[in-house]
Amino acid sequence: MGSHQDSTRDDSPHSLPTPATAAGREGLDALLAHPGRAVVALDFDGTLAPIVPDPDQARAHPDAVPALAALAPKVASIAVITGRPAEVAVGHGGFAGVPGLDRLVVLGHYGAERWDAATGTLTTPEPHPGVTAVRAELPGLLERSGAAEGTWTEDKGHAVAVHTRRAPDPRAAFDTLRAPLADLASRHGLIVEPGRMVLELRPPGMDKGAALRSYVHSLGAASVLFAGDDLGDLPAYAAVDTLRAEGIPGLLVCSGSDEVTELSKRADVEVPGPAGVVALLAALAHRLA
């Protein structure tokens, strides 16, 4: 695939960027031609919400909900696909009870949970037993591994995450814990998903790619846009490639950052963080008005 750096854009208000690749241009054209059969899928943290030191304080960009509410009635569905519990993403996103968002769903825990804005209902499975075991062993393992000051854990219910962003040297703290956490996860039938100064221990088979493909197929969608920012979004990028091979055009958007560059190398369009993602959503809604 070509680099996002080849993309161009008109700087007029509500302009849409020109994707850098032929596949990306096909994906955008298909979305614009038949929006009622398009799925717009988005990561939450780093894509709709700026990354902050404490994930509990993360909130959607202030213009995100208005942009989503303007776009949602014009497409088949908007899906927020996140590793967080669905209810947390709904609360931090401010998605509940918003006029115009009836076609929004939140697929939490990488698709294991689903919240529908139209009904406000949440469906969720039982947690993996390995997560319970890891939760009990994690404090002792962090102490034995010499986890740096500022390292802390986040209980996601269906997964457990270890954050190093608050450590004096976040990258060194991250690298120190990667192998012992991988061993702990493996012993309990889990995997480790690395991200932006976070290592998440979760059940295998839960990823954004599987969630995205399943959702696109369930709607019989004719095109898909996916926007993400972190390593955990790469499976969704791969899912878009697979959907393209199946004849469903797709557009890959990167919410750019200095911390992770893997997505920008593969994206059709790169925008400057959540503010850029929101501007793109607003531009799509304006074009489809």
Coordinates of C-alpha atoms in Angstrom, one line a residue:
M1 CA 0.0 0.0 0.0
G2 CA 1.1 3.6 -0.6
S3 CA 2.1 6.0 2.1
H4 CA -0.4 8.4 3.6
Q5 CA 2.1 11.2 2.9
D6 CA 1.0 11.2 -0.8
S7 CA -2.5 12.3 0.2
T8 CA -3.7 15.8 -0.6
R9 CA -6.5 17.9 0.6
D10 CA -8.4 21.0 -0.2
D11 CA -8.2 23.4 2.8
S12 CA -11.7 24.8 2.3
P13 CA -14.2 24.2 5.1
H14 CA -15.7 20.7 5.2
S15 CA -13.2 19.5 2.7
L16 CA -12.4 15.8 2.4
P17 CA -8.8 14.5 2.1
T18 CA -7.9 12.6 -1.1
P19 CA -6.8 9.1 -0.1
A20 CA -3.2 8.3 -1.0
T21 CA -4.0 4.9 -2.5
A22 CA -6.3 3.6 -5.3
A23 CA -8.0 1.2 -2.8
G24 CA -8.6 4.1 -0.4
R25 CA -10.0 6.3 -3.1
E26 CA -12.3 3.4 -4.2
G27 CA -13.4 3.0 -0.6
L28 CA -14.2 6.7 -0.2
D29 CA -16.0 6.8 -3.5
A30 CA -18.2 3.8 -2.5
L31 CA -19.1 5.4 0.8
L32 CA -20.1 8.6 -0.9
A33 CA -22.0 6.8 -3.7
H34 CA -24.1 4.6 -1.4
P35 CA -23.8 5.9 2.2
G36 CA -26.9 4.0 3.3
R37 CA -24.9 0.8 2.9
A38 CA -21.7 2.0 4.6
V39 CA -20.3 1.2 8.0
V40 CA -18.1 3.9 9.7
A41 CA -16.1 2.2 12.4
L42 CA -13.9 4.0 14.9
D43 CA -11.6 3.2 17.8
F44 CA -12.2 5.3 20.9
D45 CA -9.0 6.2 22.8
G46 CA -6.7 8.2 20.6
T47 CA -9.2 8.3 17.8
L48 CA -12.4 9.9 19.2
A49 CA -10.8 10.8 22.6
P50 CA -7.4 12.3 23.2
I51 CA -4.9 10.1 25.1
V52 CA -4.5 11.2 28.7
P53 CA -2.4 9.9 31.6
D54 CA -5.4 8.5 33.4
P55 CA -7.8 6.6 31.1
D56 CA -10.6 7.2 33.6
Q57 CA -10.4 10.9 32.6
A58 CA -10.5 10.3 28.9
R59 CA -13.5 12.0 27.2
A60 CA -14.5 12.2 23.6
H61 CA -13.4 15.3 21.7
P62 CA -16.0 18.0 22.4
D63 CA -17.0 18.1 18.7
A64 CA -17.2 14.3 18.4
V65 CA -20.8 13.7 19.4
P66 CA -22.2 16.5 17.2
A67 CA -20.2 15.1 14.2
L68 CA -21.4 11.6 14.9
A69 CA -25.0 12.7 15.3
A70 CA -24.8 14.5 11.9
L71 CA -23.3 11.6 10.1
A72 CA -25.1 8.6 11.7
P73 CA -28.5 9.1 10.0
K74 CA -26.8 9.2 6.6
V75 CA -25.0 5.8 6.9
A76 CA -26.0 2.2 7.6
S77 CA -24.2 2.4 11.0
I78 CA -21.5 3.9 13.1
A79 CA -19.6 1.4 15.2
V80 CA -17.2 2.4 18.0
I81 CA -14.9 -0.6 18.5
T82 CA -12.9 -0.5 21.7
G83 CA -11.0 -2.6 24.2
R84 CA -12.8 -0.8 27.0
P85 CA -16.1 -2.1 28.5
A86 CA -18.9 -0.9 26.3
E87 CA -20.6 1.0 29.2
V88 CA -17.4 2.9 30.0
A89 CA -17.0 4.0 26.3
V90 CA -20.6 5.1 26.2
G91 CA -20.2 7.1 29.4
H92 CA -16.8 8.7 28.4
G93 CA -18.1 9.3 24.9
G94 CA -21.4 10.9 25.9
F95 CA -23.3 8.7 23.5
A96 CA -26.4 7.9 25.4
G97 CA -29.7 9.7 24.7
V98 CA -28.3 11.8 21.9
P99 CA -30.8 12.6 19.1
G100 CA -29.5 11.3 15.7
L101 CA -27.3 8.6 17.2
D102 CA -29.9 5.7 16.8
R103 CA -27.6 4.0 14.3
L104 CA -24.6 4.0 16.6
V105 CA -23.4 0.8 18.4
V106 CA -20.4 0.4 20.8
L107 CA -18.6 -3.0 20.5
G108 CA -16.8 -3.2 23.8
H109 CA -14.1 -5.6 24.9
Y110 CA -13.1 -6.0 21.2
G111 CA -16.6 -7.0 20.2
A112 CA -17.4 -9.3 23.1
E113 CA -19.9 -6.7 24.4
R114 CA -22.4 -4.7 22.4
W115 CA -24.4 -1.5 23.3
D116 CA -27.1 -0.2 21.0
A117 CA -27.9 3.5 21.1
A118 CA -31.4 2.8 19.6
T119 CA -32.4 0.8 22.6
G120 CA -29.8 1.5 25.3
T121 CA -29.4 -2.3 25.8
L122 CA -26.1 -3.9 26.6
T123 CA -25.2 -7.6 25.9
T124 CA -22.2 -9.1 27.6
P125 CA -20.7 -12.6 28.1
E126 CA -19.2 -14.2 31.2
P127 CA -15.6 -13.3 31.8
H128 CA -12.8 -15.7 30.8
P129 CA -11.6 -17.6 33.9
G130 CA -8.0 -16.7 33.1
V131 CA -8.7 -13.1 33.7
T132 CA -9.8 -13.8 37.3
A133 CA -6.6 -15.8 37.8
V134 CA -4.4 -13.0 36.3
R135 CA -6.1 -10.4 38.4
A136 CA -5.2 -12.2 41.6
E137 CA -1.5 -12.9 40.6
L138 CA -0.7 -9.5 39.0
P139 CA 0.2 -7.5 42.1
G140 CA 2.8 -10.0 43.2
L141 CA 4.2 -10.4 39.7
L142 CA 4.6 -6.6 39.3
E143 CA 6.5 -6.4 42.6
R144 CA 8.8 -9.3 41.7
S145 CA 9.5 -7.9 38.2
G146 CA 10.6 -4.5 39.6
A147 CA 7.7 -2.6 38.1
A148 CA 8.6 1.1 38.0
E149 CA 7.0 3.7 40.3
G150 CA 3.9 5.0 38.5
T151 CA 3.0 1.7 36.9
W152 CA -0.6 0.9 37.6
T153 CA -3.3 -1.6 36.6
E154 CA -6.7 -1.1 35.0
D155 CA -9.4 -3.8 35.6
K156 CA -11.5 -3.9 32.4
G157 CA -13.7 -6.8 33.6
H158 CA -13.0 -9.0 30.6
A159 CA -9.3 -8.0 30.5
V160 CA -6.6 -6.4 32.7
A161 CA -4.3 -3.7 31.5
V162 CA -1.0 -2.5 32.9
H163 CA -0.1 1.1 32.2
T164 CA 3.4 2.6 32.3
R165 CA 2.6 6.1 31.0
R166 CA 3.0 7.6 34.5
A167 CA 6.4 6.0 35.2
P168 CA 9.6 8.2 35.1
D169 CA 10.7 6.4 31.9
P170 CA 7.5 4.9 30.4
R171 CA 9.2 3.0 27.6
A172 CA 11.8 1.4 29.9
A173 CA 9.0 0.4 32.3
F174 CA 7.0 -1.0 29.4
D175 CA 9.9 -3.1 28.1
T176 CA 10.7 -4.4 31.6
L177 CA 7.2 -5.8 32.0
R178 CA 6.6 -7.2 28.5
A179 CA 8.1 -10.6 29.0
P180 CA 6.9 -11.4 32.5
L181 CA 3.3 -10.3 31.6
A182 CA 3.5 -12.4 28.4
D183 CA 4.4 -15.4 30.6
L184 CA 1.7 -14.7 33.0
A185 CA -0.9 -14.4 30.3
S186 CA 0.3 -17.6 28.6
R187 CA 0.0 -19.6 31.8
H188 CA -3.7 -18.7 32.0
G189 CA -4.7 -19.0 28.4
L190 CA -4.6 -15.3 27.7
I191 CA -2.6 -13.1 25.3
V192 CA -0.8 -9.8 25.7
E193 CA -1.8 -6.9 23.4
P194 CA 0.7 -4.0 23.5
G195 CA -0.4 -0.5 23.0
R196 CA 0.6 3.1 23.7
M197 CA 2.4 2.6 27.0
V198 CA 0.0 -0.2 28.0
L199 CA 0.1 -4.0 28.0
E200 CA -3.3 -5.6 28.0
L201 CA -3.9 -9.2 29.1
R202 CA -7.0 -10.6 27.5
P203 CA -8.6 -13.8 26.0
P204 CA -7.4 -14.9 22.5
G205 CA -9.8 -14.4 19.6
M206 CA -10.9 -11.0 20.8
D207 CA -9.7 -8.4 18.5
K208 CA -11.1 -5.4 16.6
G209 CA -10.6 -7.1 13.2
A210 CA -12.9 -10.0 14.1
A211 CA -15.4 -7.6 15.5
L212 CA -15.3 -5.4 12.4
R213 CA -15.6 -8.1 9.9
S214 CA -18.5 -9.8 11.8
Y215 CA -20.4 -6.5 12.1
V216 CA -19.9 -5.5 8.4
H217 CA -21.1 -8.9 7.3
S218 CA -24.1 -8.8 9.7
L219 CA -25.3 -5.6 8.0
G220 CA -24.6 -6.7 4.5
A221 CA -22.6 -3.4 4.2
A222 CA -21.2 -2.4 0.8
S223 CA -18.3 -0.3 2.1
V224 CA -16.4 0.4 5.3
L225 CA -14.3 3.1 6.9
F226 CA -12.1 2.3 9.8
A227 CA -10.2 4.9 11.9
G228 CA -7.7 4.0 14.6
D229 CA -4.4 5.1 16.2
D230 CA -2.8 2.2 18.1
L231 CA -1.3 -1.3 17.6
G232 CA -4.6 -2.9 18.7
D233 CA -6.2 -1.3 15.7
L234 CA -3.9 -3.2 13.2
P235 CA -6.2 -6.3 13.2
A236 CA -9.0 -3.9 12.0
Y237 CA -6.8 -2.6 9.3
A238 CA -6.1 -6.2 8.2
A239 CA -9.9 -6.9 8.3
V240 CA -10.5 -4.0 5.9
D241 CA -7.9 -5.5 3.6
T242 CA -9.7 -8.8 3.8
L243 CA -13.1 -7.1 3.1
R244 CA -11.6 -5.4 0.1
A245 CA -10.5 -8.8 -1.2
E246 CA -14.1 -9.9 -0.8
G247 CA -15.3 -7.0 -2.9
I248 CA -16.3 -4.6 -0.1
P249 CA -14.3 -1.3 -0.7
G250 CA -12.7 0.2 2.4
L251 CA -11.0 3.4 3.6
L252 CA -8.3 3.2 6.3
V253 CA -7.8 6.4 8.4
C254 CA -5.0 6.9 10.9
S255 CA -5.4 9.2 13.9
G256 CA -1.8 10.3 13.8
S257 CA 0.5 10.5 16.8
D258 CA 4.3 10.5 17.4
E259 CA 4.0 7.4 19.7
V260 CA 2.8 4.9 17.1
T261 CA 3.7 5.0 13.4
E262 CA 2.7 1.6 12.2
L263 CA -0.8 2.6 11.3
S264 CA 0.3 5.8 9.4
K265 CA 2.4 3.6 7.1
R266 CA -0.6 1.6 6.1
A267 CA -3.3 4.2 6.1
D268 CA -5.0 5.7 3.1
V269 CA -5.5 9.0 5.0
E270 CA -3.7 10.3 8.1
V271 CA -5.3 13.1 10.1
P272 CA -3.9 15.0 13.2
G273 CA -5.3 13.0 16.1
P274 CA -8.9 13.1 17.4
A275 CA -9.5 16.6 16.2
G276 CA -8.6 15.5 12.7
V277 CA -10.9 12.5 12.9
V278 CA -13.8 14.6 14.1
A279 CA -13.2 17.1 11.3
L280 CA -13.2 14.2 8.8
L281 CA -16.5 12.9 10.2
A282 CA -18.0 16.4 10.0
A283 CA -16.8 16.8 6.4
L284 CA -18.4 13.4 5.5
A285 CA -21.7 14.5 7.0
H286 CA -21.6 17.8 5.2
R287 CA -20.8 16.1 1.8
L288 CA -23.7 13.7 2.3
A289 CA -26.2 16.4 3.4

